[in-house]
Amino acid sequence: MRIDELYVLNPWWREPKSIYTDRYIVAFQHSVFKHYPEKLFLSIQKDKPGIYTIRGPRQIGKTTFLKMYIKNLLESGVKPTNLIFLTCDGIKDRFELGDMLTIYLQTYGSKSNQLNYILVDEVTVIKDWQLTMKYLADLGMFDKSVVILTGSSAYDLKHSSEKLPGRKGQGKDLVYMPITFNEYLENIGIRVEKLSLSDILSLTEDEINKLRLEYGFIKEHFFRYLSTGGFPRVIGEFLEKGTVQESINIYKDFVLGDAEKYIGSRTKVLEILRKLPEIVGQRFSWNSLVDIFSG
């Protein structure tokens, strides 16, 4: 990535209102199903330095979250150049990542008590990224910054962030999970009375039948929820098109792409997936699966 590309990734440095035309913001505003991850926003203390990691599955909305976070900061009066967004898809290695962050902080690092906000998307794409973050943290370059790192590799992000002990400040490790069924219902305007287990067990047969009658329509929504996995983008596609084929194709490409990246073969993973239905619910040997990879 070239230095001048930072201005392309961060157009609000030139024109703060450009955040409103960001494709992720526009897509969110036009989405049939909008989920605002309020708990995630509240988990980040924007007035205290810290290093946060956000891990979650692909297409859950991590990039959209970062863009919405930038929008909120700009609307709250944060100086545009105090914000930087980086996507690691275009960064060669951890050394280039370190150079980009160093140049930014040397150029726009706050000289007052104001904080800088450093948002790095898909950091797990870069091998040994934690070494760069540790190095910069040890130099004190993040002492006046809120750093947010996202990644789709849960194992990498969790275990790599553990190598930053004592350097996160007020930061923490966060998880961006698919929405719950209750959140799904609330989003489409359906409120369901909440009952504890003891309340349910104390209901009479007539009361149970009454609930079945009142909430019978919920079953249809539950099957829709199961079909979409609680992923806002997938839910939006289903509500708009009645199918999730586009999302299925996207995830298929992700899985096969990772297979090629980590084991060097898409074919072997497809063979595993074809074999799984045959062994579900049966005893099997891990060696039988290994044979597929070594065959």
PDB file of C-alpha atoms in Angstrom:
ATOM      1  CA  MET A   1       0.000   0.000   0.000  1.00  0.00           C
ATOM      2  CA  ARG A   2       1.267   3.456  -0.920  1.00  0.00           C
ATOM      3  CA  ILE A   3       1.147   6.356   1.512  1.00  0.00           C
ATOM      4  CA  ASP A   4      -1.144   8.366  -0.763  1.00  0.00           C
ATOM      5  CA  GLU A   5      -3.707   5.552  -0.579  1.00  0.00           C
ATOM      6  CA  LEU A   6      -4.375   6.540   3.019  1.00  0.00           C
ATOM      7  CA  TYR A   7      -6.291   9.542   1.677  1.00  0.00           C
ATOM      8  CA  VAL A   8      -8.417   7.230  -0.448  1.00  0.00           C
ATOM      9  CA  LEU A   9      -9.243   5.054   2.575  1.00  0.00           C
ATOM     10  CA  ASN A  10      -9.889   8.102   4.760  1.00  0.00           C
ATOM     11  CA  PRO A  11     -11.780  10.643   2.596  1.00  0.00           C
ATOM     12  CA  TRP A  12     -13.123  12.413   5.710  1.00  0.00           C
ATOM     13  CA  TRP A  13      -9.671  13.961   6.137  1.00  0.00           C
ATOM     14  CA  ARG A  14     -10.552  16.166   3.152  1.00  0.00           C
ATOM     15  CA  GLU A  15     -14.334  16.236   3.466  1.00  0.00           C
ATOM     16  CA  PRO A  16     -15.951  15.070   6.749  1.00  0.00           C
ATOM     17  CA  LYS A  17     -19.356  14.608   5.093  1.00  0.00           C
ATOM     18  CA  SER A  18     -17.911  11.955   2.775  1.00  0.00           C
ATOM     19  CA  ILE A  19     -18.631   9.369   5.489  1.00  0.00           C
ATOM     20  CA  TYR A  20     -22.308   9.622   4.520  1.00  0.00           C
ATOM     21  CA  THR A  21     -21.524   8.356   1.020  1.00  0.00           C
ATOM     22  CA  ASP A  22     -19.310   5.496   2.209  1.00  0.00           C
ATOM     23  CA  ARG A  23     -20.577   2.313   0.561  1.00  0.00           C
ATOM     24  CA  TYR A  24     -20.928   0.462   3.872  1.00  0.00           C
ATOM     25  CA  ILE A  25     -22.934   3.291   5.420  1.00  0.00           C
ATOM     26  CA  VAL A  26     -25.126   3.575   2.327  1.00  0.00           C
ATOM     27  CA  ALA A  27     -25.663  -0.207   2.219  1.00  0.00           C
ATOM     28  CA  PHE A  28     -26.668  -0.204   5.884  1.00  0.00           C
ATOM     29  CA  GLN A  29     -29.136   2.640   5.378  1.00  0.00           C
ATOM     30  CA  HIS A  30     -30.733   0.885   2.399  1.00  0.00           C
ATOM     31  CA  SER A  31     -30.786  -2.549   4.010  1.00  0.00           C
ATOM     32  CA  VAL A  32     -34.168  -4.153   4.545  1.00  0.00           C
ATOM     33  CA  PHE A  33     -32.944  -5.481   7.900  1.00  0.00           C
ATOM     34  CA  LYS A  34     -30.914  -3.040  10.015  1.00  0.00           C
ATOM     35  CA  HIS A  35     -29.168  -4.233  13.165  1.00  0.00           C
ATOM     36  CA  TYR A  36     -27.387  -1.662  15.311  1.00  0.00           C
ATOM     37  CA  PRO A  37     -24.926  -3.500  17.619  1.00  0.00           C
ATOM     38  CA  GLU A  38     -25.450  -1.163  20.556  1.00  0.00           C
ATOM     39  CA  LYS A  39     -23.755  -3.444  23.110  1.00  0.00           C
ATOM     40  CA  LEU A  40     -20.613  -3.490  20.990  1.00  0.00           C
ATOM     41  CA  PHE A  41     -20.563   0.299  20.744  1.00  0.00           C
ATOM     42  CA  LEU A  42     -21.011   0.647  24.501  1.00  0.00           C
ATOM     43  CA  SER A  43     -18.170  -1.814  25.151  1.00  0.00           C
ATOM     44  CA  ILE A  44     -15.612   0.613  23.721  1.00  0.00           C
ATOM     45  CA  GLN A  45     -14.618   3.565  25.903  1.00  0.00           C
ATOM     46  CA  LYS A  46     -13.999   6.294  23.363  1.00  0.00           C
ATOM     47  CA  ASP A  47     -12.596   8.721  25.931  1.00  0.00           C
ATOM     48  CA  LYS A  48      -9.807   6.480  27.269  1.00  0.00           C
ATOM     49  CA  PRO A  49      -6.785   4.968  25.459  1.00  0.00           C
ATOM     50  CA  GLY A  50      -6.901   1.229  24.882  1.00  0.00           C
ATOM     51  CA  ILE A  51      -6.427  -1.593  22.403  1.00  0.00           C
ATOM     52  CA  TYR A  52      -9.603  -3.491  21.506  1.00  0.00           C
ATOM     53  CA  THR A  53      -9.953  -6.610  19.400  1.00  0.00           C
ATOM     54  CA  ILE A  54     -13.233  -7.593  17.768  1.00  0.00           C
ATOM     55  CA  ARG A  55     -13.481 -11.110  16.426  1.00  0.00           C
ATOM     56  CA  GLY A  56     -16.433 -12.565  14.607  1.00  0.00           C
ATOM     57  CA  PRO A  57     -17.399 -14.589  11.536  1.00  0.00           C
ATOM     58  CA  ARG A  58     -17.110 -13.168   8.053  1.00  0.00           C
ATOM     59  CA  GLN A  59     -20.029 -11.093   6.787  1.00  0.00           C
ATOM     60  CA  ILE A  60     -21.291 -10.471  10.326  1.00  0.00           C
ATOM     61  CA  GLY A  61     -20.786  -6.730   9.814  1.00  0.00           C
ATOM     62  CA  LYS A  62     -17.415  -5.875  11.384  1.00  0.00           C
ATOM     63  CA  THR A  63     -16.403  -3.445   8.628  1.00  0.00           C
ATOM     64  CA  THR A  64     -19.825  -1.801   8.733  1.00  0.00           C
ATOM     65  CA  PHE A  65     -19.435  -1.460  12.501  1.00  0.00           C
ATOM     66  CA  LEU A  66     -16.095   0.338  12.058  1.00  0.00           C
ATOM     67  CA  LYS A  67     -17.572   2.744   9.502  1.00  0.00           C
ATOM     68  CA  MET A  68     -20.545   3.440  11.775  1.00  0.00           C
ATOM     69  CA  TYR A  69     -18.129   4.032  14.652  1.00  0.00           C
ATOM     70  CA  ILE A  70     -16.249   6.570  12.514  1.00  0.00           C
ATOM     71  CA  LYS A  71     -19.540   8.248  11.589  1.00  0.00           C
ATOM     72  CA  ASN A  72     -20.519   8.516  15.261  1.00  0.00           C
ATOM     73  CA  LEU A  73     -17.135   9.990  16.196  1.00  0.00           C
ATOM     74  CA  LEU A  74     -17.269  12.585  13.430  1.00  0.00           C
ATOM     75  CA  GLU A  75     -20.801  13.560  14.440  1.00  0.00           C
ATOM     76  CA  SER A  76     -19.646  13.938  18.049  1.00  0.00           C
ATOM     77  CA  GLY A  77     -17.032  16.492  16.983  1.00  0.00           C
ATOM     78  CA  VAL A  78     -13.856  14.417  16.756  1.00  0.00           C
ATOM     79  CA  LYS A  79     -11.303  16.037  14.437  1.00  0.00           C
ATOM     80  CA  PRO A  80     -11.343  14.119  11.104  1.00  0.00           C
ATOM     81  CA  THR A  81      -7.559  13.667  10.983  1.00  0.00           C
ATOM     82  CA  ASN A  82      -7.699  12.089  14.448  1.00  0.00           C
ATOM     83  CA  LEU A  83      -9.338   9.087  12.764  1.00  0.00           C
ATOM     84  CA  ILE A  84      -7.639   6.521  10.560  1.00  0.00           C
ATOM     85  CA  PHE A  85      -9.156   3.441   8.925  1.00  0.00           C
ATOM     86  CA  LEU A  86      -6.938   0.739   7.445  1.00  0.00           C
ATOM     87  CA  THR A  87      -7.936  -2.469   5.703  1.00  0.00           C
ATOM     88  CA  CYS A  88      -5.210  -5.089   5.809  1.00  0.00           C
ATOM     89  CA  ASP A  89      -6.224  -6.694   2.519  1.00  0.00           C
ATOM     90  CA  GLY A  90      -3.987  -4.157   0.785  1.00  0.00           C
ATOM     91  CA  ILE A  91      -1.065  -4.290   3.230  1.00  0.00           C
ATOM     92  CA  LYS A  92       1.862  -6.551   2.360  1.00  0.00           C
ATOM     93  CA  ASP A  93       3.150  -7.534   5.809  1.00  0.00           C
ATOM     94  CA  ARG A  94       3.484  -6.462   9.438  1.00  0.00           C
ATOM     95  CA  PHE A  95       6.388  -4.157   8.597  1.00  0.00           C
ATOM     96  CA  GLU A  96       4.288  -2.213   6.103  1.00  0.00           C
ATOM     97  CA  LEU A  97       1.501  -2.044   8.685  1.00  0.00           C
ATOM     98  CA  GLY A  98       3.956  -0.599  11.199  1.00  0.00           C
ATOM     99  CA  ASP A  99       5.216   1.949   8.667  1.00  0.00           C
ATOM    100  CA  MET A 100       1.680   3.107   7.847  1.00  0.00           C
ATOM    101  CA  LEU A 101       0.715   3.575  11.488  1.00  0.00           C
ATOM    102  CA  THR A 102       4.014   5.274  12.337  1.00  0.00           C
ATOM    103  CA  ILE A 103       3.709   7.760   9.459  1.00  0.00           C
ATOM    104  CA  TYR A 104       0.111   8.507  10.411  1.00  0.00           C
ATOM    105  CA  LEU A 105       0.897   9.097  14.092  1.00  0.00           C
ATOM    106  CA  GLN A 106       3.940  11.219  13.283  1.00  0.00           C
ATOM    107  CA  THR A 107       1.833  13.308  10.900  1.00  0.00           C
ATOM    108  CA  TYR A 108      -1.520  13.514  12.654  1.00  0.00           C
ATOM    109  CA  GLY A 109      -0.776  12.260  16.149  1.00  0.00           C
ATOM    110  CA  SER A 110      -2.545  14.517  18.598  1.00  0.00           C
ATOM    111  CA  LYS A 111      -0.277  17.036  20.273  1.00  0.00           C
ATOM    112  CA  SER A 112      -2.988  17.914  22.798  1.00  0.00           C
ATOM    113  CA  ASN A 113      -5.107  15.807  25.139  1.00  0.00           C
ATOM    114  CA  GLN A 114      -7.266  14.695  22.219  1.00  0.00           C
ATOM    115  CA  LEU A 115      -7.206  11.007  21.347  1.00  0.00           C
ATOM    116  CA  ASN A 116      -6.462   9.393  18.021  1.00  0.00           C
ATOM    117  CA  TYR A 117      -8.709   6.586  16.817  1.00  0.00           C
ATOM    118  CA  ILE A 118      -6.953   3.814  14.892  1.00  0.00           C
ATOM    119  CA  LEU A 119      -9.262   1.290  13.232  1.00  0.00           C
ATOM    120  CA  VAL A 120      -7.599  -1.679  11.522  1.00  0.00           C
ATOM    121  CA  ASP A 121      -9.894  -4.067   9.645  1.00  0.00           C
ATOM    122  CA  GLU A 122      -9.071  -7.773   9.111  1.00  0.00           C
ATOM    123  CA  VAL A 123      -5.732  -7.545  10.906  1.00  0.00           C
ATOM    124  CA  THR A 124      -5.499 -11.360  11.034  1.00  0.00           C
ATOM    125  CA  VAL A 125      -4.734 -11.342   7.303  1.00  0.00           C
ATOM    126  CA  ILE A 126      -1.226 -10.191   8.268  1.00  0.00           C
ATOM    127  CA  LYS A 127       1.127 -12.794   9.696  1.00  0.00           C
ATOM    128  CA  ASP A 128       2.533 -11.908  13.149  1.00  0.00           C
ATOM    129  CA  TRP A 129       0.555  -8.667  13.272  1.00  0.00           C
ATOM    130  CA  GLN A 130       0.697  -8.730  17.071  1.00  0.00           C
ATOM    131  CA  LEU A 131       4.472  -8.205  16.971  1.00  0.00           C
ATOM    132  CA  THR A 132       3.972  -4.866  15.228  1.00  0.00           C
ATOM    133  CA  MET A 133       1.249  -3.777  17.638  1.00  0.00           C
ATOM    134  CA  LYS A 134       3.373  -4.817  20.623  1.00  0.00           C
ATOM    135  CA  TYR A 135       6.381  -2.914  19.258  1.00  0.00           C
ATOM    136  CA  LEU A 136       4.398   0.291  18.688  1.00  0.00           C
ATOM    137  CA  ALA A 137       2.711  -0.031  22.077  1.00  0.00           C
ATOM    138  CA  ASP A 138       6.085  -0.461  23.791  1.00  0.00           C
ATOM    139  CA  LEU A 139       7.302   2.722  22.084  1.00  0.00           C
ATOM    140  CA  GLY A 140       4.348   4.549  23.626  1.00  0.00           C
ATOM    141  CA  MET A 141       2.814   5.366  20.249  1.00  0.00           C
ATOM    142  CA  PHE A 142      -0.641   4.205  21.372  1.00  0.00           C
ATOM    143  CA  ASP A 143      -0.586   6.037  24.709  1.00  0.00           C
ATOM    144  CA  LYS A 144      -3.103   8.576  23.385  1.00  0.00           C
ATOM    145  CA  SER A 145      -5.027   6.315  21.036  1.00  0.00           C
ATOM    146  CA  VAL A 146      -8.076   4.093  20.948  1.00  0.00           C
ATOM    147  CA  VAL A 147      -7.048   1.159  18.757  1.00  0.00           C
ATOM    148  CA  ILE A 148      -9.685  -1.216  17.349  1.00  0.00           C
ATOM    149  CA  LEU A 149      -8.547  -4.360  15.527  1.00  0.00           C
ATOM    150  CA  THR A 150     -10.977  -6.709  13.787  1.00  0.00           C
ATOM    151  CA  GLY A 151     -10.447 -10.186  12.394  1.00  0.00           C
ATOM    152  CA  SER A 152     -12.348 -13.196  11.095  1.00  0.00           C
ATOM    153  CA  SER A 153      -9.842 -15.759  12.359  1.00  0.00           C
ATOM    154  CA  ALA A 154     -11.101 -16.225  15.918  1.00  0.00           C
ATOM    155  CA  TYR A 155      -8.193 -18.469  16.879  1.00  0.00           C
ATOM    156  CA  ASP A 156      -5.552 -16.077  15.542  1.00  0.00           C
ATOM    157  CA  LEU A 157      -7.092 -12.929  17.013  1.00  0.00           C
ATOM    158  CA  LYS A 158      -7.718 -14.439  20.447  1.00  0.00           C
ATOM    159  CA  HIS A 159      -4.337 -16.093  20.868  1.00  0.00           C
ATOM    160  CA  SER A 160      -2.351 -13.291  19.254  1.00  0.00           C
ATOM    161  CA  SER A 161      -4.026 -10.656  21.426  1.00  0.00           C
ATOM    162  CA  GLU A 162      -2.977 -12.666  24.472  1.00  0.00           C
ATOM    163  CA  LYS A 163       0.583 -11.743  23.507  1.00  0.00           C
ATOM    164  CA  LEU A 164      -0.192  -8.105  24.351  1.00  0.00           C
ATOM    165  CA  PRO A 165      -0.368  -8.416  28.159  1.00  0.00           C
ATOM    166  CA  GLY A 166      -0.381  -5.109  30.007  1.00  0.00           C
ATOM    167  CA  ARG A 167      -0.498  -3.131  26.758  1.00  0.00           C
ATOM    168  CA  LYS A 168      -4.223  -2.848  26.123  1.00  0.00           C
ATOM    169  CA  GLY A 169      -4.950  -0.059  28.596  1.00  0.00           C
ATOM    170  CA  GLN A 170      -8.722   0.168  28.946  1.00  0.00           C
ATOM    171  CA  GLY A 171      -9.131  -2.126  25.935  1.00  0.00           C
ATOM    172  CA  LYS A 172     -10.557  -5.618  25.886  1.00  0.00           C
ATOM    173  CA  ASP A 173     -11.251  -8.571  23.614  1.00  0.00           C
ATOM    174  CA  LEU A 174     -14.766  -8.407  22.174  1.00  0.00           C
ATOM    175  CA  VAL A 175     -16.829 -10.889  20.184  1.00  0.00           C
ATOM    176  CA  TYR A 176     -19.310  -9.856  17.482  1.00  0.00           C
ATOM    177  CA  MET A 177     -21.789 -12.713  17.347  1.00  0.00           C
ATOM    178  CA  PRO A 178     -24.854 -13.286  15.137  1.00  0.00           C
ATOM    179  CA  ILE A 179     -28.007 -11.795  16.595  1.00  0.00           C
ATOM    180  CA  THR A 180     -30.293 -13.808  18.865  1.00  0.00           C
ATOM    181  CA  PHE A 181     -33.817 -14.827  17.901  1.00  0.00           C
ATOM    182  CA  ASN A 182     -35.193 -12.273  20.356  1.00  0.00           C
ATOM    183  CA  GLU A 183     -33.103  -9.518  18.728  1.00  0.00           C
ATOM    184  CA  TYR A 184     -34.399 -10.659  15.352  1.00  0.00           C
ATOM    185  CA  LEU A 185     -38.004 -10.351  16.532  1.00  0.00           C
ATOM    186  CA  GLU A 186     -37.445  -6.951  18.131  1.00  0.00           C
ATOM    187  CA  ASN A 187     -35.836  -5.686  14.933  1.00  0.00           C
ATOM    188  CA  ILE A 188     -38.938  -6.510  12.886  1.00  0.00           C
ATOM    189  CA  GLY A 189     -41.204  -4.971  15.528  1.00  0.00           C
ATOM    190  CA  ILE A 190     -42.404  -8.073  17.388  1.00  0.00           C
ATOM    191  CA  ARG A 191     -42.399  -8.014  21.173  1.00  0.00           C
ATOM    192  CA  VAL A 192     -42.751 -11.282  23.047  1.00  0.00           C
ATOM    193  CA  GLU A 193     -43.569 -11.497  26.734  1.00  0.00           C
ATOM    194  CA  LYS A 194     -40.581 -12.865  28.625  1.00  0.00           C
ATOM    195  CA  LEU A 195     -41.278 -15.672  31.079  1.00  0.00           C
ATOM    196  CA  SER A 196     -38.867 -17.381  33.432  1.00  0.00           C
ATOM    197  CA  LEU A 197     -38.647 -21.172  33.565  1.00  0.00           C
ATOM    198  CA  SER A 198     -40.524 -21.196  36.869  1.00  0.00           C
ATOM    199  CA  ASP A 199     -43.276 -19.050  35.327  1.00  0.00           C
ATOM    200  CA  ILE A 200     -43.611 -21.455  32.402  1.00  0.00           C
ATOM    201  CA  LEU A 201     -43.752 -24.517  34.657  1.00  0.00           C
ATOM    202  CA  SER A 202     -46.496 -22.913  36.729  1.00  0.00           C
ATOM    203  CA  LEU A 203     -48.770 -22.227  33.753  1.00  0.00           C
ATOM    204  CA  THR A 204     -52.054 -24.073  33.530  1.00  0.00           C
ATOM    205  CA  GLU A 205     -53.014 -26.002  30.412  1.00  0.00           C
ATOM    206  CA  ASP A 206     -55.482 -23.272  29.436  1.00  0.00           C
ATOM    207  CA  GLU A 207     -52.775 -20.604  29.804  1.00  0.00           C
ATOM    208  CA  ILE A 208     -50.381 -22.642  27.659  1.00  0.00           C
ATOM    209  CA  ASN A 209     -53.015 -23.059  24.949  1.00  0.00           C
ATOM    210  CA  LYS A 210     -53.672 -19.307  25.078  1.00  0.00           C
ATOM    211  CA  LEU A 211     -49.956 -18.594  24.518  1.00  0.00           C
ATOM    212  CA  ARG A 212     -49.859 -21.078  21.644  1.00  0.00           C
ATOM    213  CA  LEU A 213     -52.756 -19.258  20.032  1.00  0.00           C
ATOM    214  CA  GLU A 214     -51.297 -15.777  20.576  1.00  0.00           C
ATOM    215  CA  TYR A 215     -47.763 -16.611  19.461  1.00  0.00           C
ATOM    216  CA  GLY A 216     -48.413 -19.320  16.883  1.00  0.00           C
ATOM    217  CA  PHE A 217     -47.164 -17.019  14.134  1.00  0.00           C
ATOM    218  CA  ILE A 218     -43.710 -16.919  15.798  1.00  0.00           C
ATOM    219  CA  LYS A 219     -42.932 -20.387  14.436  1.00  0.00           C
ATOM    220  CA  GLU A 220     -42.721 -19.064  10.881  1.00  0.00           C
ATOM    221  CA  HIS A 221     -40.260 -16.368  11.966  1.00  0.00           C
ATOM    222  CA  PHE A 222     -38.203 -18.921  13.869  1.00  0.00           C
ATOM    223  CA  PHE A 223     -37.706 -21.025  10.731  1.00  0.00           C
ATOM    224  CA  ARG A 224     -36.699 -17.880   8.826  1.00  0.00           C
ATOM    225  CA  TYR A 225     -34.217 -17.077  11.580  1.00  0.00           C
ATOM    226  CA  LEU A 226     -32.751 -20.599  11.398  1.00  0.00           C
ATOM    227  CA  SER A 227     -32.419 -20.295   7.626  1.00  0.00           C
ATOM    228  CA  THR A 228     -30.331 -17.123   7.957  1.00  0.00           C
ATOM    229  CA  GLY A 229     -28.171 -18.009  10.960  1.00  0.00           C
ATOM    230  CA  GLY A 230     -28.714 -14.683  12.694  1.00  0.00           C
ATOM    231  CA  PHE A 231     -26.500 -12.812  10.206  1.00  0.00           C
ATOM    232  CA  PRO A 232     -28.043  -9.375   9.511  1.00  0.00           C
ATOM    233  CA  ARG A 233     -26.847  -9.283   5.905  1.00  0.00           C
ATOM    234  CA  VAL A 234     -28.249 -12.752   5.194  1.00  0.00           C
ATOM    235  CA  ILE A 235     -31.535 -11.900   6.914  1.00  0.00           C
ATOM    236  CA  GLY A 236     -31.796  -8.794   4.745  1.00  0.00           C
ATOM    237  CA  GLU A 237     -31.210 -10.846   1.608  1.00  0.00           C
ATOM    238  CA  PHE A 238     -33.873 -13.371   2.627  1.00  0.00           C
ATOM    239  CA  LEU A 239     -36.467 -10.701   3.437  1.00  0.00           C
ATOM    240  CA  GLU A 240     -35.783  -8.902   0.165  1.00  0.00           C
ATOM    241  CA  LYS A 241     -35.355 -11.824  -2.245  1.00  0.00           C
ATOM    242  CA  GLY A 242     -36.824 -14.833  -0.448  1.00  0.00           C
ATOM    243  CA  THR A 243     -33.547 -16.717  -0.894  1.00  0.00           C
ATOM    244  CA  VAL A 244     -30.032 -16.712   0.559  1.00  0.00           C
ATOM    245  CA  GLN A 245     -28.259 -18.154  -2.474  1.00  0.00           C
ATOM    246  CA  GLU A 246     -26.000 -15.117  -2.883  1.00  0.00           C
ATOM    247  CA  SER A 247     -24.791 -15.452   0.709  1.00  0.00           C
ATOM    248  CA  ILE A 248     -24.297 -19.202   0.285  1.00  0.00           C
ATOM    249  CA  ASN A 249     -22.060 -18.548  -2.721  1.00  0.00           C
ATOM    250  CA  ILE A 250     -20.077 -15.940  -0.786  1.00  0.00           C
ATOM    251  CA  TYR A 251     -19.450 -18.308   2.134  1.00  0.00           C
ATOM    252  CA  LYS A 252     -18.595 -21.143  -0.216  1.00  0.00           C
ATOM    253  CA  ASP A 253     -15.914 -18.962  -1.792  1.00  0.00           C
ATOM    254  CA  PHE A 254     -14.608 -18.034   1.674  1.00  0.00           C
ATOM    255  CA  VAL A 255     -14.360 -21.672   2.787  1.00  0.00           C
ATOM    256  CA  LEU A 256     -12.702 -22.835  -0.412  1.00  0.00           C
ATOM    257  CA  GLY A 257     -10.388 -19.835  -0.412  1.00  0.00           C
ATOM    258  CA  ASP A 258      -9.245 -20.607   3.138  1.00  0.00           C
ATOM    259  CA  ALA A 259      -8.813 -24.259   2.183  1.00  0.00           C
ATOM    260  CA  GLU A 260      -6.486 -23.269  -0.619  1.00  0.00           C
ATOM    261  CA  LYS A 261      -4.639 -20.862   1.685  1.00  0.00           C
ATOM    262  CA  TYR A 262      -4.103 -23.218   4.629  1.00  0.00           C
ATOM    263  CA  ILE A 263      -3.941 -26.715   3.122  1.00  0.00           C
ATOM    264  CA  GLY A 264      -3.276 -25.904  -0.509  1.00  0.00           C
ATOM    265  CA  SER A 265      -6.288 -27.745  -1.923  1.00  0.00           C
ATOM    266  CA  ARG A 266      -9.949 -26.954  -2.477  1.00  0.00           C
ATOM    267  CA  THR A 267     -10.647 -30.479  -3.697  1.00  0.00           C
ATOM    268  CA  LYS A 268      -9.755 -32.144  -0.388  1.00  0.00           C
ATOM    269  CA  VAL A 269     -12.103 -29.911   1.583  1.00  0.00           C
ATOM    270  CA  LEU A 270     -14.920 -30.674  -0.850  1.00  0.00           C
ATOM    271  CA  GLU A 271     -14.219 -34.378  -0.309  1.00  0.00           C
ATOM    272  CA  ILE A 272     -14.464 -33.884   3.464  1.00  0.00           C
ATOM    273  CA  LEU A 273     -17.775 -32.031   3.106  1.00  0.00           C
ATOM    274  CA  ARG A 274     -19.167 -34.811   0.913  1.00  0.00           C
ATOM    275  CA  LYS A 275     -18.110 -37.439   3.453  1.00  0.00           C
ATOM    276  CA  LEU A 276     -19.539 -35.698   6.532  1.00  0.00           C
ATOM    277  CA  PRO A 277     -23.210 -36.644   5.882  1.00  0.00           C
ATOM    278  CA  GLU A 278     -22.142 -40.302   5.819  1.00  0.00           C
ATOM    279  CA  ILE A 279     -20.529 -40.201   9.281  1.00  0.00           C
ATOM    280  CA  VAL A 280     -22.866 -37.867  11.184  1.00  0.00           C
ATOM    281  CA  GLY A 281     -24.224 -39.773  14.177  1.00  0.00           C
ATOM    282  CA  GLN A 282     -21.790 -42.631  13.652  1.00  0.00           C
ATOM    283  CA  ARG A 283     -18.502 -43.614  15.200  1.00  0.00           C
ATOM    284  CA  PHE A 284     -15.566 -42.778  12.987  1.00  0.00           C
ATOM    285  CA  SER A 285     -11.816 -42.548  13.147  1.00  0.00           C
ATOM    286  CA  TRP A 286      -9.962 -39.282  12.696  1.00  0.00           C
ATOM    287  CA  ASN A 287      -7.477 -41.330  10.708  1.00  0.00           C
ATOM    288  CA  SER A 288     -10.157 -41.930   8.095  1.00  0.00           C
ATOM    289  CA  LEU A 289     -10.398 -38.174   7.583  1.00  0.00           C
ATOM    290  CA  VAL A 290      -6.628 -37.800   7.571  1.00  0.00           C
ATOM    291  CA  ASP A 291      -6.513 -40.362   4.765  1.00  0.00           C
ATOM    292  CA  ILE A 292      -8.473 -37.956   2.595  1.00  0.00           C
ATOM    293  CA  PHE A 293      -5.921 -35.179   3.100  1.00  0.00           C
ATOM    294  CA  SER A 294      -2.960 -37.465   2.583  1.00  0.00           C
ATOM    295  CA  GLY A 295      -4.467 -39.309  -0.320  1.00  0.00           C
TER     296      GLY A 295
END
